[in-house]
PDB file of C-alpha atoms in Angstrom:
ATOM      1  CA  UNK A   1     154.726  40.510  98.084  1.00  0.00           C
ATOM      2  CA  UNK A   2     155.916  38.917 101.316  1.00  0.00           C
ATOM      3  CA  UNK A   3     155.931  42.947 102.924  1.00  0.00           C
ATOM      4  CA  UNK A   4     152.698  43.455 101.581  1.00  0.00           C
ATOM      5  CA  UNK A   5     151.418  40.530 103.429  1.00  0.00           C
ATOM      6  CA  UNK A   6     153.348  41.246 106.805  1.00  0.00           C
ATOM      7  CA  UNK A   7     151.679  45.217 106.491  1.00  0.00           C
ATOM      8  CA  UNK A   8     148.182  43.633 105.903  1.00  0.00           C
ATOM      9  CA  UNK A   9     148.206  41.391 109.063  1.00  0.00           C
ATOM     10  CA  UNK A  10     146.789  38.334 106.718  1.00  0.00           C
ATOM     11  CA  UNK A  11     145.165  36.565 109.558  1.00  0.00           C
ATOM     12  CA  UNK A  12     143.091  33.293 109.695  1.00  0.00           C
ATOM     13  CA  UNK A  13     140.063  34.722 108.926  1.00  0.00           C
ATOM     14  CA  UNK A  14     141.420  37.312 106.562  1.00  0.00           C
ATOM     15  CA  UNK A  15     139.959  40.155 108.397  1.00  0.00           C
ATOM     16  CA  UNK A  16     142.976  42.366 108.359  1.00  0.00           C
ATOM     17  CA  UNK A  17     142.962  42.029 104.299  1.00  0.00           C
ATOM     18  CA  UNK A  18     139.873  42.646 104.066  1.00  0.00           C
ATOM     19  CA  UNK A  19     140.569  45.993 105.974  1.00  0.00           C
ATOM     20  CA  UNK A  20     143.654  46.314 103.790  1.00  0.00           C
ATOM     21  CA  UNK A  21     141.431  45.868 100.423  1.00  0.00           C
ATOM     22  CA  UNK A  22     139.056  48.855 102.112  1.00  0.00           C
ATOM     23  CA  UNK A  23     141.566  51.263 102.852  1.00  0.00           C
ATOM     24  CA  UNK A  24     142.797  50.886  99.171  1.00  0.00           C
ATOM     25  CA  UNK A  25     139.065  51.107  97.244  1.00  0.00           C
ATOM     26  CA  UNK A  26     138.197  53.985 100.152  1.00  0.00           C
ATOM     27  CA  UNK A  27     141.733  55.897  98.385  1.00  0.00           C
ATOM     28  CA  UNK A  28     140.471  55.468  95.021  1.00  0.00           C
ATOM     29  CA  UNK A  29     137.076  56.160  95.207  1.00  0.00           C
ATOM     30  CA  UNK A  30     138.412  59.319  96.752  1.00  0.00           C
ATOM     31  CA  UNK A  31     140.870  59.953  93.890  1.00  0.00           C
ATOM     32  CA  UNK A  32     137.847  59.395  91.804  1.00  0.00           C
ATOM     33  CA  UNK A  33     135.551  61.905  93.437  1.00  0.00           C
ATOM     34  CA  UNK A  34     138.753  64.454  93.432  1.00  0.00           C
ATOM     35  CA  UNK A  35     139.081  64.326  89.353  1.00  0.00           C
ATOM     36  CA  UNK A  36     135.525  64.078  88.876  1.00  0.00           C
ATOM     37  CA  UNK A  37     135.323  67.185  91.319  1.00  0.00           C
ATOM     38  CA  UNK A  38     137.981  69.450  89.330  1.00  0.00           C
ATOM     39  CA  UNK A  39     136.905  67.985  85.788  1.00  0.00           C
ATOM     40  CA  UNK A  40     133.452  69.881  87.087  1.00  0.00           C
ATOM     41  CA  UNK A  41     135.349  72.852  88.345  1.00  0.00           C
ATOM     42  CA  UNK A  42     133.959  72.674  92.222  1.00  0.00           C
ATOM     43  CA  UNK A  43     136.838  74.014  93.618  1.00  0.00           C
ATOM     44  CA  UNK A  44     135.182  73.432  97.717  1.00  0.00           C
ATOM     45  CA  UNK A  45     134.668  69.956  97.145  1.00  0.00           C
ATOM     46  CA  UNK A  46     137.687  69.557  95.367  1.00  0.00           C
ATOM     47  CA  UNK A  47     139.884  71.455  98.455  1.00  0.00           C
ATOM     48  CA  UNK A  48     137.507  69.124 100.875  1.00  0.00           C
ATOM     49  CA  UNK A  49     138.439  65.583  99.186  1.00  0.00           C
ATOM     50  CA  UNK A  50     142.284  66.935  98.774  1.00  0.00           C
ATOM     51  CA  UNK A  51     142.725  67.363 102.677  1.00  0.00           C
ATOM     52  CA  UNK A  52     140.505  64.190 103.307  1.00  0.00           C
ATOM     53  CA  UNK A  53     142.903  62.281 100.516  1.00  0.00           C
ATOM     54  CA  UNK A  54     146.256  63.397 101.848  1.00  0.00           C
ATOM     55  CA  UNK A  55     145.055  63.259 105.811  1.00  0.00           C
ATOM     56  CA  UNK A  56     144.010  59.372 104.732  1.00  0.00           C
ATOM     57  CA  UNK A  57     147.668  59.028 102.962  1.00  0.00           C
ATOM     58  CA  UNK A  58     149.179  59.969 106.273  1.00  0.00           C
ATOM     59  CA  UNK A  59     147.102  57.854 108.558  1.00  0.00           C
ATOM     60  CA  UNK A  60     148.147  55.124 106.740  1.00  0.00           C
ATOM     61  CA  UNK A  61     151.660  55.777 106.626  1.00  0.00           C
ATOM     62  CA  UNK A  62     151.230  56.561 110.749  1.00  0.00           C
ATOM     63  CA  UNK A  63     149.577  53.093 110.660  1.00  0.00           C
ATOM     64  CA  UNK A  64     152.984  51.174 108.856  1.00  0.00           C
ATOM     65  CA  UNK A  65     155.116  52.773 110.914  1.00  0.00           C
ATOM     66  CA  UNK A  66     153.358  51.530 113.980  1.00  0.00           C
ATOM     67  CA  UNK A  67     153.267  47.626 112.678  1.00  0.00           C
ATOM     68  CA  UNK A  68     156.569  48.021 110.326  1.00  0.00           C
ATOM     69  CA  UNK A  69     159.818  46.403 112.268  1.00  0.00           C
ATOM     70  CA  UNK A  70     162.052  48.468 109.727  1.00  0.00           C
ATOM     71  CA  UNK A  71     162.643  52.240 109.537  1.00  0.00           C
ATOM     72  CA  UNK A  72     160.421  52.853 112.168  1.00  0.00           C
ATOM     73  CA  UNK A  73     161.776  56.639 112.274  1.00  0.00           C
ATOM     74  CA  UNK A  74     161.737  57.000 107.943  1.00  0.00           C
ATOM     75  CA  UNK A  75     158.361  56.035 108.008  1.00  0.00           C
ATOM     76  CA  UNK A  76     157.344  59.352 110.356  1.00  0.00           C
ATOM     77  CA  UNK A  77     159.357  61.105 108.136  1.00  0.00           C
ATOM     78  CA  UNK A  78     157.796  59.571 104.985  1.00  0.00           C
ATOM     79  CA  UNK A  79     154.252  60.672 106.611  1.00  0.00           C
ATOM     80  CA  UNK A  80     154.889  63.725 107.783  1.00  0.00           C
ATOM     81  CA  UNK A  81     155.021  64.920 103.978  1.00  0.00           C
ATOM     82  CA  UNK A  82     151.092  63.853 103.109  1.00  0.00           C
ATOM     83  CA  UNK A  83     150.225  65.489 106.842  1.00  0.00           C
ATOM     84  CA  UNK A  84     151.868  69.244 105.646  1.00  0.00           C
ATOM     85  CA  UNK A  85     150.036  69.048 102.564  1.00  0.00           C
ATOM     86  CA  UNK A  86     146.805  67.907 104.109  1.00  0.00           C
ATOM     87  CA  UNK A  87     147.328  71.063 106.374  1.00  0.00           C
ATOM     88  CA  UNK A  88     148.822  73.167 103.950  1.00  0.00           C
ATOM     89  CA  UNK A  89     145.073  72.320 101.809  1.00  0.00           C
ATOM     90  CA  UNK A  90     143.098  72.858 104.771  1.00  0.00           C
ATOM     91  CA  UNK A  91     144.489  76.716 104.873  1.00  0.00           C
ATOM     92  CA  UNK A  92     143.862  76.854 101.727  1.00  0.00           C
ATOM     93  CA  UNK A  93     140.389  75.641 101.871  1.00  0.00           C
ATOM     94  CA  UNK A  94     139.758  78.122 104.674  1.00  0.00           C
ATOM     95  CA  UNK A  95     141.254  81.118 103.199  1.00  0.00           C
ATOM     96  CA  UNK A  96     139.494  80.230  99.702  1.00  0.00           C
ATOM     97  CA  UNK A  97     136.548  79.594 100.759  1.00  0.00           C
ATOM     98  CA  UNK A  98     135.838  80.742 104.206  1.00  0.00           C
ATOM     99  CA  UNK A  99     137.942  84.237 104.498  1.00  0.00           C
ATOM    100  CA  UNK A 100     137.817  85.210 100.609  1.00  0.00           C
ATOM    101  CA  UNK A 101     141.183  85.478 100.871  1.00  0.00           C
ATOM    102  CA  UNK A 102     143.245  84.372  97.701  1.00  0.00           C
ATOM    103  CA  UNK A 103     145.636  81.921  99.005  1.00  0.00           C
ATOM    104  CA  UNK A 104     147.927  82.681  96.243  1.00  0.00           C
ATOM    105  CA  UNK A 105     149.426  85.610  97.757  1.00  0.00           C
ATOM    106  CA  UNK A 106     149.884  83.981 100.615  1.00  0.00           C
ATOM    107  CA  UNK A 107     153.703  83.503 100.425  1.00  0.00           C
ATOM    108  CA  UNK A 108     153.732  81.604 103.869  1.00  0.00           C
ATOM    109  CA  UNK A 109     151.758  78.818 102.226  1.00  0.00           C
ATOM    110  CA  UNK A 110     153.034  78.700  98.929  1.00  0.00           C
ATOM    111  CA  UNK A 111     156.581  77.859 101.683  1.00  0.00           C
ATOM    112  CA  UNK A 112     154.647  75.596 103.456  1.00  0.00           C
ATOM    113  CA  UNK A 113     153.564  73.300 100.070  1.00  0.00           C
ATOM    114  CA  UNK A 114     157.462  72.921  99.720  1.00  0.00           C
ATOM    115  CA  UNK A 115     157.902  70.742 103.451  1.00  0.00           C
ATOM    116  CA  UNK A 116     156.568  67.770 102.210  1.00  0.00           C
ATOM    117  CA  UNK A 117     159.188  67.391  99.763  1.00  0.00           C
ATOM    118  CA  UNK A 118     161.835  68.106 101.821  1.00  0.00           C
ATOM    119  CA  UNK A 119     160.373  65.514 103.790  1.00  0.00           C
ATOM    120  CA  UNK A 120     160.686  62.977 101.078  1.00  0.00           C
ATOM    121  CA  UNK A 121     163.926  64.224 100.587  1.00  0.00           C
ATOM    122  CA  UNK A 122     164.673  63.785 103.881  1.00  0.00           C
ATOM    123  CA  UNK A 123     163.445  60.028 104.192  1.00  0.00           C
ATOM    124  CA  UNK A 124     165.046  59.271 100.700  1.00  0.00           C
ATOM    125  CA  UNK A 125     168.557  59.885 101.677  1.00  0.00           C
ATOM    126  CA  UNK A 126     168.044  58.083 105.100  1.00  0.00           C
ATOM    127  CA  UNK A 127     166.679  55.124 103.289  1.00  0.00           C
ATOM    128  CA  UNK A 128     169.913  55.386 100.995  1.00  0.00           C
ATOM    129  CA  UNK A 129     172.348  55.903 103.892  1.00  0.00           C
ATOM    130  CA  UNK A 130     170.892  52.711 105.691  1.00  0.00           C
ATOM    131  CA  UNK A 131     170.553  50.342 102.753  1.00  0.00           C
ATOM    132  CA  UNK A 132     173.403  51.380 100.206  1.00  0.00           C
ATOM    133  CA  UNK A 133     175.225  48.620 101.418  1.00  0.00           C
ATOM    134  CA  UNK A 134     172.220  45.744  99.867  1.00  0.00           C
ATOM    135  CA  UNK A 135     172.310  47.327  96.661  1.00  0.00           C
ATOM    136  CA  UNK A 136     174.351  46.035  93.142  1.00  0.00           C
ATOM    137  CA  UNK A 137     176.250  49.488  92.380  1.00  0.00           C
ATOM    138  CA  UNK A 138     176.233  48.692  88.754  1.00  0.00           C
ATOM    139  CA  UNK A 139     172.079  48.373  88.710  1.00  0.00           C
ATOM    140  CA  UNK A 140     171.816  51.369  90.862  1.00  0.00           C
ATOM    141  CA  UNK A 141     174.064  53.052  88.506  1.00  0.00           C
ATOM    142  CA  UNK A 142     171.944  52.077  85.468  1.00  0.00           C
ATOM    143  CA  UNK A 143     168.880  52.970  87.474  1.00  0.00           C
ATOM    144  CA  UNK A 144     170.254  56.595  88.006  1.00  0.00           C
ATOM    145  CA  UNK A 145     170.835  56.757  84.471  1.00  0.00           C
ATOM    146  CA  UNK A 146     167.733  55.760  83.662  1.00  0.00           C
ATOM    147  CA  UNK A 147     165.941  57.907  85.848  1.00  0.00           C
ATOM    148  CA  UNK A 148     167.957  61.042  84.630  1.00  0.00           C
ATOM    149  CA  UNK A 149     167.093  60.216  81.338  1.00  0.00           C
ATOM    150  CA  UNK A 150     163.477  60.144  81.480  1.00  0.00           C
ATOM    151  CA  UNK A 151     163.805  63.492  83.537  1.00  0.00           C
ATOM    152  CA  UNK A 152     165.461  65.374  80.684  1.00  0.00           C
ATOM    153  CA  UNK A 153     163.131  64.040  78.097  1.00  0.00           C
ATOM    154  CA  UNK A 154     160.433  65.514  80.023  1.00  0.00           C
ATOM    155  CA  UNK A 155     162.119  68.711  80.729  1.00  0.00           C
ATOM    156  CA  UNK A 156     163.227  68.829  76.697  1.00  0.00           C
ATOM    157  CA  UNK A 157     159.125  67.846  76.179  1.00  0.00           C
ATOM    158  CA  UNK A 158     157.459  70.118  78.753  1.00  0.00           C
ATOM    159  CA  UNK A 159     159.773  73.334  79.131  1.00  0.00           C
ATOM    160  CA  UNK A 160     162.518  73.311  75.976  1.00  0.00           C
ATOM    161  CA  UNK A 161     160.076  72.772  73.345  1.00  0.00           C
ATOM    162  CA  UNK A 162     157.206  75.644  74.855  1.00  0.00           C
ATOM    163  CA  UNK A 163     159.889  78.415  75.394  1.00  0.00           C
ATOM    164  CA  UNK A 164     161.052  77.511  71.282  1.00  0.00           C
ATOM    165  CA  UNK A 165     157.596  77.855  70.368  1.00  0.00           C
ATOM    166  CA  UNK A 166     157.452  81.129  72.124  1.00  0.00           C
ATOM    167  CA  UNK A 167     160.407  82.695  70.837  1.00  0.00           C
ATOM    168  CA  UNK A 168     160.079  81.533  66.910  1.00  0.00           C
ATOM    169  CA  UNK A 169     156.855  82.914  67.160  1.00  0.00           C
ATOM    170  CA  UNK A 170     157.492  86.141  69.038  1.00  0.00           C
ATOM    171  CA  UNK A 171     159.887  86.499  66.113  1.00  0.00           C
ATOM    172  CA  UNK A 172     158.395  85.993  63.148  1.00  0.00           C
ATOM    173  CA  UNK A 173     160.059  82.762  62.545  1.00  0.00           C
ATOM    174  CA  UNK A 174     157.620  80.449  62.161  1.00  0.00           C
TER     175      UNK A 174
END
């Protein structure tokens, strides 16, 4: 918790937490309004909050970068990924709603959704590359493991277990 308190700025009178403590209801409230805005199936207001949401995500990763000591560099990179989504949305919103265009044939964007996670990418291995040396191989090892794990029991769950369903009843075998 010691970061958390160097990113807040915990001052005498607290104002900088109390800033911190905004920016985090402002996010959910906003995450709020987002489901509550598809679970009604207003897809303007829904593209609106997205862009706000991810623009917000960015700004505050802009705003860690400029009061973080560490990784000064990462931390671009790490924001750069909400920033291309919150612009990839905002063509989106405009072709969608503005142009009548369906944005799903728009192969350009459909590229342009895949930068941010090349950008995480990108920040994940430079985070690895500077701080490898910290780390306890055998936990990191048992943290892979772990990790790969869970992502095949998903895959199995999600994807194995449709496409069975799909064939053994396509067949007759069920």
């Amino acid at each position: 918790y010691k970061s958390l308190d160097r990113l807040s700025g915990e001052r005498r009178d607290g104002m900088r937490t109390r800033s911190f403590v905004l920016v985090i209801v402002l996010h959910f409230l906003t995450a709020g309004a987002y489901f509550l805005s598809i679970l009604y199936g207003n897809d303007f207001v829904s593209n609106i909050i997205s862009a706000m949401g991810t623009t917000g995500t960015a700004g505050y990763l802009f705003y860690v970068n400029h009061h973080s000591k560490d990784f000064n560099r990462n931390w671009v990179v790490l924001a750069m990924a909400p920033l291309t989504w919150a612009i990839a949305d905002i063509i989106w919103l405009v072709q969608e709603s503005f142009l009548g265009i369906n944005p799903e044939d728009n192969t350009f964007l459909m590229y342009w959704y895949i930068l941010p996670n090349l950008f995480m990418v990108v920040a994940t291995v430079r985070y690895v590359l500077h701080e490898k040396w910290r780390w306890d191989t055998a936990q990191m090892m048992m943290d892979i493991l772990a990790t790969v794990l869970v992502g095949l029991g998903a895959f199995w769950c999600v994807f194995i277990t449709h496409m069975s369903g799909l064939v053994f009843t396509t067949h007759g075998f069920v």
